[in-house]
Amino acid sequence: MRIRYKKWARPELEASKFYIDEPEKMKGKWKTFFKNPNNPLHLELGCGKGQFISNLASENLDKNYIAIDLVDAMLGLAKRNVEQVYTEKNMEPENIVLTRYDIERILQILDKEDKIERIYTCGPKPMMKIVAETAVSNGIDCQVSMEERMGCGVGACVTCTCTLKDGSRKRVCKDGPIFNASEVDFDG
């Protein structure tokens, strides 16, 4: 997704209590950032404007969340979305952190000690394929949100199908859009 430069994004992120500017320094220590370090740790890779993660995190205070994107403008919007959702619920964002990093190099900021329980991702198929392969090879549950063109939206036209590794095809509009990454054939 293209987004215009937002001159306010970087200063707002740097001033935020829930943004980490140098995620490499957190490798193996992510849980220490959170108020409840014993909560399971979930990641969203390619968080975009943060609508998904802000709602998910605010509804699941028994989990800690790391939201990662590569673009400051996106993370600035994500920060504002997190603040808005938590403010509306009269809560502090104590179970979520935002950071900027290239998800193709995600293992450079994560360690087995971080004990990631689940990864969520949405975006272009090549990116999701990398995320899925990384998750599966490290034994981490990964949920992918498939984005396919939908002709009818009710499953009749089957233009929105995605191929699974067993050779079957699933309709994104009816059977998804969320699928377990270990089941999706990203090359199919």
C-alpha positions in Angstrom: 0.0 0.0 0.0 1.3 3.4 -0.9 1.1 6.1 1.7 2.2 9.7 1.6 5.0 10.9 3.9 3.7 12.2 7.2 6.2 14.7 8.8 4.5 14.3 12.2 4.9 10.5 12.3 8.6 10.1 13.3 8.4 12.7 16.1 5.2 11.2 17.5 6.6 7.7 17.4 9.8 8.7 19.2 7.7 10.4 21.9 5.4 7.4 22.3 5.6 5.1 25.4 4.7 2.1 23.2 7.2 2.5 20.3 10.6 0.9 20.2 13.1 2.6 17.8 15.9 0.0 17.9 14.2 -3.4 18.0 17.5 -5.2 17.6 18.3 -4.4 21.2 15.1 -6.2 22.3 16.1 -9.6 20.8 15.5 -12.3 23.5 14.0 -9.6 25.8 10.7 -8.6 24.3 8.7 -9.8 27.2 10.5 -7.4 29.6 8.9 -4.4 27.8 5.4 -5.3 29.0 3.6 -4.7 32.3 2.7 -8.4 32.4 5.8 -10.2 31.0 4.3 -13.7 31.5 1.5 -13.1 29.0 1.9 -15.0 25.7 3.5 -12.9 22.9 1.8 -12.4 19.5 3.2 -10.5 16.5 1.5 -8.7 13.6 3.9 -8.4 10.7 2.9 -5.7 8.3 0.6 -4.0 10.7 -0.3 -1.1 8.3 -2.5 1.5 10.0 -3.0 -0.7 13.0 -6.8 -1.2 13.0 -6.5 -4.9 13.4 -3.9 -5.0 16.1 -5.4 -2.1 18.2 -8.7 -3.8 18.4 -7.2 -7.3 19.0 -4.9 -6.1 21.7 -7.5 -4.0 23.5 -9.8 -7.0 23.6 -7.2 -9.5 24.8 -5.3 -8.0 27.7 -4.1 -11.5 28.7 -1.7 -11.4 25.7 1.1 -9.0 24.7 1.4 -7.8 21.1 4.2 -6.5 18.9 3.1 -4.7 15.7 5.7 -4.3 13.0 5.8 -2.3 9.8 8.5 -0.8 7.7 7.0 2.6 7.0 7.0 5.4 9.6 3.8 7.0 8.2 2.0 3.7 8.6 3.3 3.3 12.2 2.3 6.9 12.9 -1.3 6.1 11.9 -1.1 2.8 13.8 0.0 4.7 16.9 -2.9 7.0 16.6 -5.3 4.1 16.1 -4.0 2.3 19.2 -4.3 5.5 21.3 -7.9 6.1 20.0 -9.1 2.5 20.7 -7.5 2.4 24.2 -8.8 5.9 25.1 -12.3 4.9 24.0 -12.1 2.0 26.4 -10.5 4.0 29.2 -7.3 1.9 29.2 -3.6 2.4 28.8 -1.8 0.6 26.0 0.3 -1.7 28.2 0.1 -4.9 26.2 1.2 -3.5 22.8 4.3 -2.2 21.3 5.0 -0.8 17.8 8.3 -1.0 16.0 9.8 -0.4 12.6 11.6 -3.3 10.9 12.0 -5.2 7.6 10.0 -8.4 8.2 12.2 -10.3 5.7 14.9 -10.0 8.4 12.5 -10.6 11.4 14.7 -13.3 13.0 17.3 -10.7 13.6 15.1 -9.1 16.3 13.5 -12.3 17.7 15.0 -15.2 19.6 13.7 -18.5 20.9 13.7 -16.8 24.4 10.9 -14.5 23.2 8.6 -17.5 22.8 6.4 -16.1 20.1 3.0 -17.9 20.3 1.3 -16.6 17.2 1.9 -14.4 14.1 -0.7 -12.5 12.2 0.0 -11.1 8.7 -1.8 -9.5 5.8 -0.4 -8.1 2.6 1.1 -9.1 -0.7 1.5 -12.9 -1.2 5.3 -12.8 -1.5 5.5 -11.1 1.9 3.0 -13.5 3.5 4.9 -16.4 2.0 8.1 -15.3 3.7 6.3 -14.8 7.0 4.6 -18.2 6.7 7.8 -20.0 5.9 9.6 -18.3 8.9 6.7 -19.1 11.2 6.3 -22.8 10.1 10.0 -23.5 10.2 10.2 -22.1 13.8 7.0 -24.0 15.0 5.0 -20.8 15.4 1.3 -20.7 14.7 0.6 -18.2 11.9 -2.6 -16.8 10.6 -2.7 -15.2 7.2 -5.5 -12.9 5.9 -5.8 -13.7 2.2 -6.8 -10.8 -0.1 -8.2 -12.0 -3.3 -10.5 -10.3 -5.8 -14.1 -11.1 -5.1 -16.6 -11.2 -7.9 -19.8 -12.0 -6.0 -18.7 -12.1 -2.3 -21.0 -15.1 -1.5 -19.0 -18.0 -2.9 -20.9 -18.7 -6.1 -18.4 -17.4 -8.7 -15.3 -19.0 -7.1 -13.0 -16.2 -8.4 -11.6 -15.6 -4.9 -10.2 -19.0 -4.3 -6.8 -19.8 -2.8 -5.0 -23.1 -3.2 -4.1 -25.2 -0.1 -1.1 -27.5 0.1 -3.3 -30.6 -0.1 -4.4 -29.4 -3.6 -7.9 -28.3 -2.5 -9.2 -24.8 -3.1 -10.9 -22.6 -0.6 -13.1 -19.6 -1.2 -11.7 -16.5 0.6 -15.1 -14.9 0.8 -16.8 -17.9 2.4 -14.1 -20.1 4.0 -11.8 -17.2 5.0 -10.3 -14.7 4.7 -8.2 -16.0 7.6 -6.3 -19.2 7.0 -3.6 -21.1 8.9 -0.3 -20.3 7.1 0.8 -23.9 7.2 -2.1 -24.9 5.0 -1.8 -22.3 2.2 0.1 -23.0 -1.0 1.4 -19.5 -1.8 2.7 -20.7 -5.2 -0.6 -22.3 -6.2 
